[in-house]
PDB file of N, CA and C in Angstrom:
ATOM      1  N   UNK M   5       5.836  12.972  -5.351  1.00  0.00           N
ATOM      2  CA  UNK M   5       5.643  12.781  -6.771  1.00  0.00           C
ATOM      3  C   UNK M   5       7.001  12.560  -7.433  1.00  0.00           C
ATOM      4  N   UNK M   6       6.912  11.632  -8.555  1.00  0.00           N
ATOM      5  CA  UNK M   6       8.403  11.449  -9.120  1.00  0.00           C
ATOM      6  C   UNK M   6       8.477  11.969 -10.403  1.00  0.00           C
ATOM      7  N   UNK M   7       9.080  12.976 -10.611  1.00  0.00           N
ATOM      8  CA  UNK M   7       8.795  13.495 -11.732  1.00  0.00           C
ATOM      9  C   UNK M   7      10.526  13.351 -12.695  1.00  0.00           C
ATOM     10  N   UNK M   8      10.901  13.707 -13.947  1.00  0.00           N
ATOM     11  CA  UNK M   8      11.595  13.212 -14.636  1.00  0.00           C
ATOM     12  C   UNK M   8      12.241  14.275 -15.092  1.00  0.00           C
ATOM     13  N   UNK M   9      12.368  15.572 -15.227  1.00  0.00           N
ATOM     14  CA  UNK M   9      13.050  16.470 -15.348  1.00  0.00           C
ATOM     15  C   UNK M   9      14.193  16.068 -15.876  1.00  0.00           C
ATOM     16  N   UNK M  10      14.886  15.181 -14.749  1.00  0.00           N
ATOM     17  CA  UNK M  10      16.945  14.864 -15.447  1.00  0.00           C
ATOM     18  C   UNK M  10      16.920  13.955 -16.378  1.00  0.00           C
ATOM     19  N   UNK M  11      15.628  13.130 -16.507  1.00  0.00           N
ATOM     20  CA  UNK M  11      15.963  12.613 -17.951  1.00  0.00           C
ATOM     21  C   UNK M  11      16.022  13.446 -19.262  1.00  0.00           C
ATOM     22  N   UNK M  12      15.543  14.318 -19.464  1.00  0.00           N
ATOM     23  CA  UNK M  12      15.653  15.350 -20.758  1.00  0.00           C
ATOM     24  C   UNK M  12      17.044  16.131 -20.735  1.00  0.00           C
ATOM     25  N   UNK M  13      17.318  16.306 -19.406  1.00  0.00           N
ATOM     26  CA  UNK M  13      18.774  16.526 -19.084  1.00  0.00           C
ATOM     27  C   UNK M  13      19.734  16.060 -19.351  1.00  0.00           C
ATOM     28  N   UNK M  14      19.726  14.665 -19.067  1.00  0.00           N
ATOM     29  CA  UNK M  14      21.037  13.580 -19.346  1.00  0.00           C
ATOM     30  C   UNK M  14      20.823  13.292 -20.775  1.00  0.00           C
ATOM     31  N   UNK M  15      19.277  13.168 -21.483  1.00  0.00           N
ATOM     32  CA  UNK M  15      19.491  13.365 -22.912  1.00  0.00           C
ATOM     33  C   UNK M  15      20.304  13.694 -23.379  1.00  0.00           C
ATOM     34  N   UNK M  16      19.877  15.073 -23.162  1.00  0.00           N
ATOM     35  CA  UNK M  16      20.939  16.404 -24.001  1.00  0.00           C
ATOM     36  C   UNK M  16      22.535  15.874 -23.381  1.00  0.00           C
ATOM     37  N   UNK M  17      22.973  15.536 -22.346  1.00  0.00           N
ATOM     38  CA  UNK M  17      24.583  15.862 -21.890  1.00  0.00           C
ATOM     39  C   UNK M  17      24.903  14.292 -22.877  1.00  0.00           C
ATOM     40  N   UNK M  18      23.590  13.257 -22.982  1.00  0.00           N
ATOM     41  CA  UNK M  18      24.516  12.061 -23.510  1.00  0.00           C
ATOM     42  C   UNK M  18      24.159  11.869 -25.243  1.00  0.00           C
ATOM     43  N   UNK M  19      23.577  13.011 -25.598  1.00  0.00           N
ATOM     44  CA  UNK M  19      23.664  13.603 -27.219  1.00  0.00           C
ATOM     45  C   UNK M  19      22.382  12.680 -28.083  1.00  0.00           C
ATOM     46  N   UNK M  20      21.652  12.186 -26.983  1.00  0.00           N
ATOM     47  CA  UNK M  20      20.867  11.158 -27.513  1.00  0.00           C
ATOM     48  C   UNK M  20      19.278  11.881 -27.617  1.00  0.00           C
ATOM     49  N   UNK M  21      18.827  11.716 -28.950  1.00  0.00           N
ATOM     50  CA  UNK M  21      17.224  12.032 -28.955  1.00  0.00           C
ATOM     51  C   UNK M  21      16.208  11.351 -28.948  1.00  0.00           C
ATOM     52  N   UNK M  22      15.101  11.655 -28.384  1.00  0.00           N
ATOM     53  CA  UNK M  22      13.713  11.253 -28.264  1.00  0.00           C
ATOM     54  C   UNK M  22      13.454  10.183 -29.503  1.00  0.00           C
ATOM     55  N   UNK M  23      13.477  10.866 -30.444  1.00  0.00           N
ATOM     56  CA  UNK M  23      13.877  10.213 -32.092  1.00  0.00           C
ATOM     57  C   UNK M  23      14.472   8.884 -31.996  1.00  0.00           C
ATOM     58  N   UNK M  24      15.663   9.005 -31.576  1.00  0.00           N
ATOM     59  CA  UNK M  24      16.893   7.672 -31.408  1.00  0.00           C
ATOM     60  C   UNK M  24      16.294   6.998 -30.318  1.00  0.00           C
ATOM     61  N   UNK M  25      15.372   6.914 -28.950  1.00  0.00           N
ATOM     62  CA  UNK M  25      15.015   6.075 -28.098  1.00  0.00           C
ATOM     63  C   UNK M  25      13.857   5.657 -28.596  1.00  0.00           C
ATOM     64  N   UNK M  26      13.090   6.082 -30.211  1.00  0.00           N
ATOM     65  CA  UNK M  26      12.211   5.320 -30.645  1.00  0.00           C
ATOM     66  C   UNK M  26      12.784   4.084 -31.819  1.00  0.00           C
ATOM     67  N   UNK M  27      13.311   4.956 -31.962  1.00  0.00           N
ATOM     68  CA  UNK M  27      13.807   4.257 -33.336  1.00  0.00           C
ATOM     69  C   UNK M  27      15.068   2.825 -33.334  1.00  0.00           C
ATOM     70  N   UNK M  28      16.101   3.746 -32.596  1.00  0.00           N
ATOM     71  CA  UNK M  28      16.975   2.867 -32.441  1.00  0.00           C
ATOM     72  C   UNK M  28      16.863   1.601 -31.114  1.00  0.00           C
ATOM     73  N   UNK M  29      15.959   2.146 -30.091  1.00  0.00           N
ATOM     74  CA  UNK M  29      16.153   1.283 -28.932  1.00  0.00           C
ATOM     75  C   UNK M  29      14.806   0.980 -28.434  1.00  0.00           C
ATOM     76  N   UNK M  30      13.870   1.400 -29.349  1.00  0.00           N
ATOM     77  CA  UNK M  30      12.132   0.614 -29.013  1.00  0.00           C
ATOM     78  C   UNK M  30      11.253   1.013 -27.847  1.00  0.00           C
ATOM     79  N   UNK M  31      11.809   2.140 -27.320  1.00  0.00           N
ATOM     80  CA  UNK M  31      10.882   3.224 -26.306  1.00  0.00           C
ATOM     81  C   UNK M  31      10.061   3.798 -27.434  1.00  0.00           C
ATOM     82  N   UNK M  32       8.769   3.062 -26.515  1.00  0.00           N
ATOM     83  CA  UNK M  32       7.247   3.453 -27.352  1.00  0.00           C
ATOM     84  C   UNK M  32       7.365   5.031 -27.366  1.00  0.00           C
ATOM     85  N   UNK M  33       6.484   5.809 -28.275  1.00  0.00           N
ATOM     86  CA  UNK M  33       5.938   6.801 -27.914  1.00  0.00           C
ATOM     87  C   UNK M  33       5.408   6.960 -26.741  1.00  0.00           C
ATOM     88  N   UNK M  34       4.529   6.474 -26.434  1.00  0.00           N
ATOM     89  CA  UNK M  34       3.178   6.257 -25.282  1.00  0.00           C
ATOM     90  C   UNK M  34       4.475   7.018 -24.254  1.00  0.00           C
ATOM     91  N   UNK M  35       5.147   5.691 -24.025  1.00  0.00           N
ATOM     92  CA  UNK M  35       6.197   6.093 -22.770  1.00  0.00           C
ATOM     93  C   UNK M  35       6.858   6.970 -22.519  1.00  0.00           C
ATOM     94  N   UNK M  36       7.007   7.879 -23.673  1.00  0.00           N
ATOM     95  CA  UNK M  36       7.823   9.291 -23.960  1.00  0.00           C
ATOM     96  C   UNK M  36       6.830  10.112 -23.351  1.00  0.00           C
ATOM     97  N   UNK M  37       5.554   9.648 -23.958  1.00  0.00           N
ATOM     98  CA  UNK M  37       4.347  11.455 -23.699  1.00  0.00           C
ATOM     99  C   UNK M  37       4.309  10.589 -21.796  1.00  0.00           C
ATOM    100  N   UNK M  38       4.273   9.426 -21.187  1.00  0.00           N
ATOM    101  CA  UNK M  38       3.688   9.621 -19.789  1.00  0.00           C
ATOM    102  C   UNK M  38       5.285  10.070 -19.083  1.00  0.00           C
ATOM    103  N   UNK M  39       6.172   9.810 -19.633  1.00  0.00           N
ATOM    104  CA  UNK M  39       7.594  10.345 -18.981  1.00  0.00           C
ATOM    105  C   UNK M  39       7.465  11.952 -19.192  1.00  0.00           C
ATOM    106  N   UNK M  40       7.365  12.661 -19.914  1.00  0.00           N
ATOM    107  CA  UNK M  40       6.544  14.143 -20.056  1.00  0.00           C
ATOM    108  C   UNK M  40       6.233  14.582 -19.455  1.00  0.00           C
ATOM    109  N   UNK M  41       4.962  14.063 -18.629  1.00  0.00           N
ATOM    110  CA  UNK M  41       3.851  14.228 -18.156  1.00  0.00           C
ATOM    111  C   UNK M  41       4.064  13.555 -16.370  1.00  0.00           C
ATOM    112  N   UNK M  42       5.265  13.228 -16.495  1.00  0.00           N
ATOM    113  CA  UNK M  42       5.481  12.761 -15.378  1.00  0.00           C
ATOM    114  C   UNK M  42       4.280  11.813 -14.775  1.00  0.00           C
ATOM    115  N   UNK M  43       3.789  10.513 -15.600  1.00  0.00           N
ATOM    116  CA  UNK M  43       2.878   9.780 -15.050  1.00  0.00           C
ATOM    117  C   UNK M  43       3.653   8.725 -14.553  1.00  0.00           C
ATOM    118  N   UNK M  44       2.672   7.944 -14.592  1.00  0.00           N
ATOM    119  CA  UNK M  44       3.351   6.479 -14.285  1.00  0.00           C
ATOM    120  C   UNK M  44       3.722   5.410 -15.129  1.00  0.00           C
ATOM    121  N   UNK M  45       5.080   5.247 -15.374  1.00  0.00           N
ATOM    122  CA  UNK M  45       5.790   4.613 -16.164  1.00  0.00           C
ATOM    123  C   UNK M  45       6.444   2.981 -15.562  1.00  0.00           C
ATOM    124  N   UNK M  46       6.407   2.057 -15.759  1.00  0.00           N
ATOM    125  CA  UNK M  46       7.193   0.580 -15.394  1.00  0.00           C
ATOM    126  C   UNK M  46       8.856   0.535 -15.197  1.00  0.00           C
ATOM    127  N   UNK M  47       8.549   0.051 -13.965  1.00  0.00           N
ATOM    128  CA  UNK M  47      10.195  -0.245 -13.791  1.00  0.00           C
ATOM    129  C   UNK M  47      10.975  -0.872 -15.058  1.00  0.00           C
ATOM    130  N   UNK M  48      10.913  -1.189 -16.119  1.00  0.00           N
ATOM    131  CA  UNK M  48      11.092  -1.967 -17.172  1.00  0.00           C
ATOM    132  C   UNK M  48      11.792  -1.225 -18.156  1.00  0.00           C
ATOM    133  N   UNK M  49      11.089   0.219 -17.896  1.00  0.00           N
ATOM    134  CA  UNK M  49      11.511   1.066 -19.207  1.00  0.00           C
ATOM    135  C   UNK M  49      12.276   1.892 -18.320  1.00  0.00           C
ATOM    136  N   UNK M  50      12.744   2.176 -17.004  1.00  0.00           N
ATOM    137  CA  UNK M  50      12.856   2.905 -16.387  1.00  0.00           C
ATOM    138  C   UNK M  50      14.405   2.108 -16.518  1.00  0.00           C
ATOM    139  N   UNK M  51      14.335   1.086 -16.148  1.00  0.00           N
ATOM    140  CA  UNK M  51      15.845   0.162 -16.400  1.00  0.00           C
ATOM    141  C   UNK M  51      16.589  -0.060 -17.805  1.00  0.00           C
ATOM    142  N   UNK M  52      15.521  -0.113 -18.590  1.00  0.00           N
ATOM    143  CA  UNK M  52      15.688   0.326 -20.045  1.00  0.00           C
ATOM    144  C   UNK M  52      16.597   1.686 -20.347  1.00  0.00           C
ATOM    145  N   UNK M  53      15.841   2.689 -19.877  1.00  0.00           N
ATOM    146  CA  UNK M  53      16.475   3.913 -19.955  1.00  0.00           C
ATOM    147  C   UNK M  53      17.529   4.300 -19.162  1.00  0.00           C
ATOM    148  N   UNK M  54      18.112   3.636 -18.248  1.00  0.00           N
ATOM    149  CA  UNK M  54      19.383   3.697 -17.275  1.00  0.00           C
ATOM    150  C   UNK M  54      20.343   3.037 -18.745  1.00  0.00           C
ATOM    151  N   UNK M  55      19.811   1.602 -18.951  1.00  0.00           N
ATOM    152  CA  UNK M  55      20.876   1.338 -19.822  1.00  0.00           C
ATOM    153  C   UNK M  55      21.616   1.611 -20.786  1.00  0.00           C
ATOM    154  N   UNK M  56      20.193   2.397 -21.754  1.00  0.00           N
ATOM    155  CA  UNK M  56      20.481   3.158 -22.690  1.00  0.00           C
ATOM    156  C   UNK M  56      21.753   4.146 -23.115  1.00  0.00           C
ATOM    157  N   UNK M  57      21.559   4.805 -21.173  1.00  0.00           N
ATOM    158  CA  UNK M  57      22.335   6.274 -21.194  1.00  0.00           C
ATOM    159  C   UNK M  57      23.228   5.941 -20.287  1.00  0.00           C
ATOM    160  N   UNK M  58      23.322   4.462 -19.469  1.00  0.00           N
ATOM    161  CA  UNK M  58      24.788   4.237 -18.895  1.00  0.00           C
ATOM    162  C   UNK M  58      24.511   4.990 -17.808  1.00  0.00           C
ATOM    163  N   UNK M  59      23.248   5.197 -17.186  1.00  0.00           N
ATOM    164  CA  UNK M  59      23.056   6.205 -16.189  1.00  0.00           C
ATOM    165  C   UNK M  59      22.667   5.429 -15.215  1.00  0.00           C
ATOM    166  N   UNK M  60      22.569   6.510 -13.322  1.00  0.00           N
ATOM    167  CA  UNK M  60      21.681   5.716 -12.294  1.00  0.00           C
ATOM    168  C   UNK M  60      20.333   5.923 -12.759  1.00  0.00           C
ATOM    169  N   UNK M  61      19.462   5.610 -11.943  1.00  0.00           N
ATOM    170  CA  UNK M  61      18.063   5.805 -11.638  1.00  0.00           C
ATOM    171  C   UNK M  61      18.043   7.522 -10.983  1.00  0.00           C
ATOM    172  N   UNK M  62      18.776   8.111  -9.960  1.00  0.00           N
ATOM    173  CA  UNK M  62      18.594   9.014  -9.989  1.00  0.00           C
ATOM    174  C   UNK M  62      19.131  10.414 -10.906  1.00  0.00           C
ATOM    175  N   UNK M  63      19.684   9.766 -12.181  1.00  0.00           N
ATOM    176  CA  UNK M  63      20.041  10.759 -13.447  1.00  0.00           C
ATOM    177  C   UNK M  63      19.133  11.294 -14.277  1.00  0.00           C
ATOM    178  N   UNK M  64      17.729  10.326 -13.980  1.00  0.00           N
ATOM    179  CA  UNK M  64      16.398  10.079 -14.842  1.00  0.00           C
ATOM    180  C   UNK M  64      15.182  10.813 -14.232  1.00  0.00           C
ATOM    181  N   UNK M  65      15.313  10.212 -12.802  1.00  0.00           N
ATOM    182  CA  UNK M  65      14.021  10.365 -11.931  1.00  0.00           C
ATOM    183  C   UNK M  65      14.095  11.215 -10.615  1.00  0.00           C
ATOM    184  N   UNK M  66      13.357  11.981 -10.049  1.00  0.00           N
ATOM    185  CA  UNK M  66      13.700  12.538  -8.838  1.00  0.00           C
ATOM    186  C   UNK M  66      12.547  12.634  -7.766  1.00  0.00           C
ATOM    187  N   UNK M  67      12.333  12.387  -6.774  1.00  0.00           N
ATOM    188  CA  UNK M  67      11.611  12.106  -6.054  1.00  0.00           C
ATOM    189  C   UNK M  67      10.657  13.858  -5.227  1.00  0.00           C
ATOM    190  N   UNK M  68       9.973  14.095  -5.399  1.00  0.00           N
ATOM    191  CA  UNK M  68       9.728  15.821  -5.201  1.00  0.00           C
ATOM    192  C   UNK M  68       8.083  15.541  -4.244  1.00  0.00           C
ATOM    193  N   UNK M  69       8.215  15.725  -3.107  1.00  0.00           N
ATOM    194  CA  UNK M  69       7.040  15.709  -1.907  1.00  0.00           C
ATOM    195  C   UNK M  69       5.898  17.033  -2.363  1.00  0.00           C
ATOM    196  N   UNK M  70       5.153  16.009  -2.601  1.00  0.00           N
ATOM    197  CA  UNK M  70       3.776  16.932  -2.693  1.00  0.00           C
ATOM    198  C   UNK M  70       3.663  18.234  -1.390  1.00  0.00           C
ATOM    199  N   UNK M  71       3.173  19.346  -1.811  1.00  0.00           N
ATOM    200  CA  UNK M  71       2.981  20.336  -1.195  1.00  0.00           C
ATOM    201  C   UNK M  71       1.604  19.896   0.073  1.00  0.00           C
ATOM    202  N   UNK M  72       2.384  20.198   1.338  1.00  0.00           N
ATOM    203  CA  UNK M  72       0.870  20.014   1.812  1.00  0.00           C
ATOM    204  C   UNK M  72       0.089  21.209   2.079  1.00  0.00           C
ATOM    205  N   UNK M  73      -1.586  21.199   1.989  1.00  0.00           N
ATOM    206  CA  UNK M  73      -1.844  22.116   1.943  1.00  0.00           C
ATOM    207  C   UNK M  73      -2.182  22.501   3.307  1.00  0.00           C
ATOM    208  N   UNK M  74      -2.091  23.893   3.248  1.00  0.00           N
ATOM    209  CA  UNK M  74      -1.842  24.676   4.680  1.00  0.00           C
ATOM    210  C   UNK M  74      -3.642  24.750   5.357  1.00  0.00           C
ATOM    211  N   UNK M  75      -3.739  24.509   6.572  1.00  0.00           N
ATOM    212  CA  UNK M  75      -5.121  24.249   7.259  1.00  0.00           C
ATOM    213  C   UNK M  75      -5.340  25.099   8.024  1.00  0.00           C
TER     214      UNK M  75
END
């Protein structure tokens, strides 16, 4: 599962708000609540949001292996 944790992270370290990626740089809402929620979001906004914050892909996103369940 890829969940997004370091993006709220690198937010905060690059002083930038939720607020300012609507306003100033045109990240929908929508894309805020499925980045949240860790759904599924487009490579588009995902490159979007690297640019934004001058960041990699892994500053944003992190890759976390589903638990398997024990049999």
């Amino acid at each position: 599962m890829i969940v997004f944790d370091k993006l709220w992270e690198t937010l905060k370290l690059k002083n930038i708000s939720q607020y300012q990626l609507i306003k100033k740089h045109g990240i929908s809402t929508g894309q805020l609540d499925r980045l949240r929620k860790n759904q599924n979001v487009n490579s588009y906004t995902l490159n979007t949001l690297c640019e934004i914050l001058n960041c990699k892909l892994e500053d944003i996103a992190e890759y976390k292996p589903n638990k398997q369940k024990s049999e």
